[in-house]
Coordinates of C-alpha atoms in Angstrom, one line a residue:
X1 CA -0.1 0.0 -0.2
X2 CA 1.6 3.3 -1.2
X3 CA 0.7 6.4 0.6
X4 CA -0.1 9.2 -2.1
X5 CA -1.6 11.9 0.0
X6 CA -2.3 13.2 3.4
X7 CA -5.3 15.9 3.1
X8 CA -4.3 19.2 4.3
X9 CA -5.9 20.8 7.4
X10 CA -8.2 23.2 4.9
X11 CA -9.4 19.9 3.0
X12 CA -10.0 18.3 6.5
X13 CA -12.5 21.2 7.5
X14 CA -14.1 20.7 4.2
X15 CA -15.0 17.2 5.5
X16 CA -17.2 18.7 8.1
X17 CA -17.7 19.8 11.5
X18 CA -15.2 18.4 13.9
X19 CA -15.2 17.5 17.6
X20 CA -13.1 19.2 20.0
X21 CA -11.6 16.1 21.3
X22 CA -7.9 15.8 20.8
X23 CA -7.0 12.7 18.4
X24 CA -5.6 9.9 20.3
X25 CA -1.9 9.6 19.6
X26 CA -0.6 6.0 18.8
X27 CA 1.5 4.5 16.2
X28 CA -0.8 3.6 13.1
X29 CA -0.1 0.3 11.3
X30 CA 0.8 0.5 7.7
X31 CA 0.6 -3.0 7.0
X32 CA -0.5 -4.1 3.3
X33 CA -4.5 -4.1 2.9
X34 CA -5.7 -7.7 2.5
X35 CA -9.3 -8.6 1.5
X36 CA -11.2 -11.9 3.0
X37 CA -13.2 -13.9 0.5
X38 CA -17.0 -14.4 1.1
X39 CA -16.9 -17.9 1.9
X40 CA -18.8 -19.4 4.7
X41 CA -17.1 -21.3 7.4
X42 CA -17.9 -25.2 6.9
X43 CA -18.3 -25.8 10.5
X44 CA -19.1 -29.5 11.4
X45 CA -20.6 -29.5 14.9
X46 CA -18.2 -31.6 17.5
X47 CA -20.1 -31.6 20.7
X48 CA -18.6 -32.4 23.9
X49 CA -20.1 -35.5 25.9
X50 CA -22.7 -34.8 28.4
X51 CA -21.7 -35.5 31.8
X52 CA -24.7 -34.7 34.1
X53 CA -28.2 -32.6 34.1
X54 CA -29.1 -31.2 37.4
X55 CA -32.2 -29.2 38.4
X56 CA -31.6 -25.6 39.2
X57 CA -34.9 -24.0 40.2
X58 CA -37.0 -23.8 37.2
X59 CA -33.9 -24.6 35.0
X60 CA -31.7 -27.3 34.1
X61 CA -27.8 -27.0 34.2
X62 CA -26.1 -29.4 32.2
X63 CA -22.4 -30.1 32.7
X64 CA -19.9 -31.3 29.8
X65 CA -16.5 -33.3 29.7
X66 CA -14.8 -30.1 28.4
X67 CA -15.9 -28.2 31.6
X68 CA -18.6 -26.0 29.9
X69 CA -22.0 -25.8 31.7
X70 CA -24.9 -24.5 30.0
X71 CA -28.1 -23.9 31.7
X72 CA -31.4 -24.7 30.0
X73 CA -35.1 -24.2 30.0
X74 CA -36.9 -27.4 29.2
X75 CA -40.3 -27.9 27.3
X76 CA -42.3 -30.6 26.3
X77 CA -45.5 -30.9 24.4
X78 CA -47.4 -33.7 22.7
X79 CA -45.5 -33.5 19.7
X80 CA -41.7 -32.2 20.6
X81 CA -39.4 -31.7 23.4
X82 CA -37.2 -28.6 23.2
X83 CA -34.6 -26.8 25.2
X84 CA -33.8 -23.1 25.4
X85 CA -30.1 -21.7 26.3
X86 CA -30.4 -19.3 29.1
X87 CA -26.8 -19.0 30.3
X88 CA -23.3 -20.2 29.2
X89 CA -20.9 -21.0 32.4
X90 CA -18.3 -23.3 33.3
X91 CA -14.4 -23.4 33.1
X92 CA -14.2 -24.0 29.1
X93 CA -12.8 -21.2 26.8
X94 CA -14.3 -23.0 23.9
X95 CA -17.9 -23.7 24.1
X96 CA -20.0 -25.7 21.7
X97 CA -24.0 -25.3 21.9
X98 CA -25.0 -28.8 21.1
X99 CA -28.2 -30.2 19.1
X100 CA -29.7 -31.7 22.0
X101 CA -29.5 -32.3 25.5
X102 CA -30.5 -35.7 27.4
X103 CA -32.5 -35.5 30.7
X104 CA -34.0 -38.7 32.3
X105 CA -35.4 -40.8 29.6
X106 CA -35.7 -37.9 26.9
X107 CA -34.1 -35.9 24.5
X108 CA -34.5 -32.2 24.1
X109 CA -33.6 -30.5 21.0
X110 CA -31.9 -27.2 21.6
X111 CA -33.7 -24.9 19.4
X112 CA -33.6 -21.5 21.1
X113 CA -31.2 -19.0 22.7
X114 CA -32.4 -16.7 25.2
X115 CA -29.2 -15.1 26.8
X116 CA -30.5 -11.6 27.4
X117 CA -30.6 -11.8 31.1
X118 CA -28.1 -14.4 32.1
X119 CA -25.2 -13.8 29.5
X120 CA -22.0 -15.5 28.7
X121 CA -19.3 -16.0 31.0
X122 CA -16.3 -14.2 30.6
X123 CA -14.2 -16.9 30.3
X124 CA -15.8 -18.0 26.9
X125 CA -13.5 -17.1 24.1
X126 CA -14.9 -19.1 21.4
X127 CA -18.4 -20.1 20.8
X128 CA -19.6 -22.7 18.2
X129 CA -23.5 -22.8 18.0
X130 CA -25.4 -25.9 16.7
X131 CA -27.9 -25.2 13.5
X132 CA -30.8 -26.4 15.5
X133 CA -30.6 -23.1 17.8
X134 CA -32.3 -21.2 15.2
X135 CA -35.3 -19.6 17.2
X136 CA -36.1 -16.8 19.5
X137 CA -39.1 -16.5 22.0
X138 CA -41.7 -13.6 21.1
X139 CA -45.1 -13.6 22.9
X140 CA -44.5 -17.2 24.3
X141 CA -43.8 -18.5 20.8
X142 CA -41.0 -19.7 18.8
X143 CA -40.0 -17.4 16.0
X144 CA -37.0 -17.3 13.5
X145 CA -34.2 -15.3 15.0
X146 CA -33.7 -11.8 13.9
X147 CA -30.6 -10.0 13.1
X148 CA -31.2 -7.7 15.9
X149 CA -31.9 -10.6 18.3
X150 CA -29.0 -12.5 17.4
X151 CA -26.9 -9.6 17.9
X152 CA -28.2 -8.8 21.1
X153 CA -27.6 -12.5 22.2
X154 CA -23.7 -12.3 21.0
X155 CA -23.4 -8.9 23.0
X156 CA -23.7 -10.9 26.2
X157 CA -20.1 -12.4 25.6
X158 CA -17.8 -9.7 26.3
X159 CA -14.8 -12.0 25.8
X160 CA -16.1 -13.9 23.0
X161 CA -13.2 -13.8 20.3
X162 CA -15.0 -15.7 17.5
X163 CA -18.4 -17.3 16.7
X164 CA -18.9 -20.2 14.7
X165 CA -22.2 -21.4 13.0
X166 CA -22.6 -25.0 12.0
X167 CA -22.8 -25.6 8.2
X168 CA -26.6 -25.3 7.5
X169 CA -27.4 -22.7 10.2
X170 CA -30.5 -21.0 8.9
X171 CA -30.6 -17.3 8.0
X172 CA -26.9 -16.8 9.2
X173 CA -23.5 -17.9 8.5
X174 CA -20.1 -17.3 10.0
X175 CA -16.8 -16.3 8.3
X176 CA -13.6 -15.9 10.1
X177 CA -15.4 -15.8 13.6
X178 CA -17.8 -13.1 12.4
X179 CA -21.6 -13.6 11.6
X180 CA -23.2 -12.7 8.3
X181 CA -26.3 -13.3 6.7
X182 CA -26.7 -16.5 4.7
X183 CA -26.2 -14.6 1.4
X184 CA -23.3 -13.1 2.8
X185 CA -24.4 -9.4 1.7
X186 CA -24.9 -8.3 5.4
X187 CA -22.5 -8.2 8.5
X188 CA -24.5 -8.9 11.3
X189 CA -22.0 -9.0 14.3
X190 CA -18.6 -9.4 15.2
X191 CA -17.9 -10.9 18.6
X192 CA -16.8 -8.3 21.4
X193 CA -13.5 -10.0 22.0
X194 CA -12.3 -10.1 18.4
X195 CA -8.6 -9.1 18.4
X196 CA -6.4 -7.1 16.0
X197 CA -7.4 -6.8 12.5
X198 CA -11.1 -7.2 11.3
X199 CA -11.4 -7.4 7.5
X200 CA -15.1 -7.5 6.4
X201 CA -15.8 -10.1 3.7
X202 CA -15.6 -8.9 0.0
X203 CA -19.3 -9.5 -1.0
X204 CA -20.6 -7.4 2.0
X205 CA -23.1 -4.4 1.1
X206 CA -24.5 -3.7 4.6
X207 CA -23.0 -3.4 7.9
X208 CA -25.9 -3.8 10.5
X209 CA -26.7 -1.3 13.2
X210 CA -24.2 -2.2 16.2
X211 CA -22.5 -4.9 14.1
X212 CA -19.1 -3.9 15.9
X213 CA -20.6 -2.3 18.9
X214 CA -18.0 -2.2 22.0
X215 CA -15.3 -4.5 19.7
X216 CA -12.6 -2.7 21.7
X217 CA -9.6 -5.1 20.8
X218 CA -9.9 -4.0 17.2
X219 CA -7.2 -1.8 16.1
X220 CA -7.5 -1.8 12.2
X221 CA -10.7 -2.5 10.3
X222 CA -10.9 -3.0 6.7
X223 CA -14.2 -2.2 4.7
X224 CA -14.5 -3.7 1.5
X225 CA -15.4 -1.8 -1.8
X226 CA -18.7 -3.1 -2.2
X227 CA -20.1 -1.6 0.9
X228 CA -23.0 0.6 0.5
X229 CA -24.5 1.2 4.0
X230 CA -23.1 1.4 7.5
X231 CA -25.5 1.4 10.2
X232 CA -26.1 3.5 13.2
X233 CA -23.7 2.9 16.0
X234 CA -22.1 0.3 14.0
X235 CA -18.4 0.8 15.2
X236 CA -19.1 2.6 18.7
X237 CA -16.9 2.2 21.9
X238 CA -13.9 0.8 19.9
X239 CA -11.5 2.5 22.0
X240 CA -8.3 0.4 20.5
X241 CA -9.4 1.7 16.9
X242 CA -6.4 3.3 15.1
X243 CA -7.2 2.7 11.2
X244 CA -10.3 2.3 9.0
X245 CA -9.5 1.5 5.4
X246 CA -12.3 2.1 3.4
X247 CA -11.9 0.7 -0.2
X248 CA -14.9 2.0 -1.5
X249 CA -14.5 4.9 -4.3
X250 CA -17.9 6.2 -3.3
X251 CA -18.6 6.8 0.2
X252 CA -21.2 4.2 1.6
X253 CA -24.1 5.8 3.4
X254 CA -22.9 6.4 7.2
X255 CA -25.0 8.7 9.6
X256 CA -23.5 10.5 12.2
X257 CA -23.9 7.9 14.8
X258 CA -22.4 5.1 12.4
X259 CA -18.9 5.8 14.0
X260 CA -18.2 6.8 17.7
X261 CA -15.5 9.1 19.0
X262 CA -12.8 6.6 19.3
X263 CA -13.3 6.0 15.6
X264 CA -13.0 9.6 14.5
X265 CA -9.9 9.8 16.6
X266 CA -8.4 7.3 14.2
X267 CA -7.0 7.5 10.9
X268 CA -9.6 7.0 7.9
X269 CA -7.8 5.8 4.7
X270 CA -9.5 6.1 1.3
X271 CA -8.6 5.4 -2.1
X272 CA -6.6 7.7 -4.2
X273 CA -9.0 9.9 -6.0
X274 CA -12.1 9.6 -4.0
X275 CA -11.2 12.5 -1.6
X276 CA -14.1 14.6 -3.0
X277 CA -16.6 11.6 -2.6
X278 CA -15.6 11.6 1.0
X279 CA -16.2 15.5 1.6
X280 CA -19.5 16.2 3.3
X281 CA -20.3 19.8 4.5
X282 CA -23.6 20.6 6.1
X283 CA -25.5 22.5 3.4
X284 CA -25.8 26.4 4.2
X285 CA -29.5 26.3 3.3
X286 CA -31.9 28.1 5.5
X287 CA -35.2 26.6 6.4
X288 CA -38.1 28.2 4.2
X289 CA -40.9 30.0 5.8
X290 CA -43.9 28.6 4.7
X291 CA -46.5 31.5 3.4
X292 CA -49.6 32.7 5.1
X293 CA -52.7 31.9 3.3
X294 CA -55.1 35.0 3.1
X295 CA -58.0 35.0 4.9
X296 CA -61.3 34.8 3.3
X297 CA -63.4 38.1 3.3
X298 CA -66.5 38.3 5.7
X299 CA -70.0 37.7 4.3
X300 CA -70.5 41.6 4.0
X301 CA -67.5 41.8 2.1
X302 CA -67.4 44.4 -1.2
X303 CA -66.6 43.4 -4.7
X304 CA -63.3 45.3 -4.2
X305 CA -62.4 43.2 -1.2
X306 CA -63.2 39.9 -2.8
X307 CA -61.1 41.0 -5.9
X308 CA -58.1 41.9 -3.6
X309 CA -58.4 38.5 -2.0
X310 CA -58.5 37.0 -5.2
X311 CA -55.3 38.4 -6.2
X312 CA -53.9 37.7 -2.8
X313 CA -54.7 34.1 -3.2
X314 CA -53.1 33.8 -6.6
X315 CA -50.0 35.4 -5.2
X316 CA -50.2 33.0 -2.2
X317 CA -50.5 30.0 -4.5
X318 CA -47.5 31.1 -6.5
X319 CA -45.6 31.7 -3.4
X320 CA -46.5 28.1 -2.1
X321 CA -45.3 26.5 -5.1
X322 CA -42.0 28.3 -4.7
X323 CA -41.9 27.2 -0.9
X324 CA -42.4 23.4 -2.0
X325 CA -39.6 23.7 -4.4
X326 CA -37.2 25.4 -2.0
X327 CA -38.5 23.1 0.7
X328 CA -37.6 19.9 -1.4
X329 CA -34.2 21.4 -2.3
X330 CA -33.5 22.0 1.8
X331 CA -34.8 18.6 2.5
X332 CA -32.7 16.8 -0.1
X333 CA -29.6 18.6 0.6
X334 CA -29.8 17.9 4.4
X335 CA -30.9 14.2 4.0
X336 CA -28.2 13.6 1.6
X337 CA -25.6 15.4 4.4
X338 CA -27.3 13.4 7.4
X339 CA -27.0 10.2 5.6
X340 CA -23.2 10.5 5.1
X341 CA -22.4 12.9 8.1
X342 CA -20.7 9.8 9.6
X343 CA -17.4 10.6 7.4
X344 CA -17.7 14.4 8.0
X345 CA -16.6 13.7 11.7
X346 CA -13.3 12.1 10.9
X347 CA -10.4 14.3 11.6
X348 CA -7.5 12.3 9.9
X349 CA -8.0 11.3 6.4
X350 CA -5.3 9.9 4.1
X351 CA -5.6 9.2 0.7
X352 CA -3.7 6.1 -0.5
X353 CA -3.3 3.4 -3.3
X354 CA -4.6 0.2 -1.7

């Protein structure tokens, strides 16, 4: 990667309003940018042996040969027996959520994750999930897991460095320890303990809100050229982030909240020749004032008063047309800025050949 130009201060000011916070002074990596192919992990589940299941209040704690412990809620109907994961504990750093758990004379399919309250122990650094755990609970029913719900579950693991989904997991897949939509077009979540360089897979077009939320061990983030949209709070509280390589020649949509203060204090590297595409200045367009509609004359109005009203109304009608045009111009300009304002807040911008 050859550095071509460091945008001067004047150009940086053109990128938009800046925070008063001073940039964090740390050495910025200058390693060559490498991309990651969009190929889903081919994970074969290798669940540890179940050693014991004991009642724990209304739940059941399962202990496994590798030291992991999973607390389940077990449920039975006339047609099925299912288990919901409520808590992950134990001594194992590498936890595998199995496809089923045995209790008594019965086998319960592990079909649901519900970790919002109990969470994932801080000793867990690797989490592998069976393809059967595809549901969430909504209004006392099992429904397919949404991106937001799956991400919220994984945020409970503060130290998890990689998440692996069994091959065939519905709606999602894992690539290099991060979770994407099954079509690999959307980055859903990166585990909070992910360390070092995070390179988003090549085919990605969308980065979900909070996808890299609190990933404080990442120091370099590379965004591929095909990304079109970066969600709100996607890269927030990433306090070790030194460098973002964005390979897109046209700036992806990124609202003011897409990147947090720590990210904005780092260096943003963009392709040489794309400088103009990343310059966003808040439009200096005043909000137009809506014209006041003339009042109708009273019942005893004279012909002259009606003629004056008709003239005033005609003028008001023309003024309203001009108002709507100005309002559309104002809205269009501000909406475009607001949808890209995340880039305007970067203090250090470099144009390089990737």
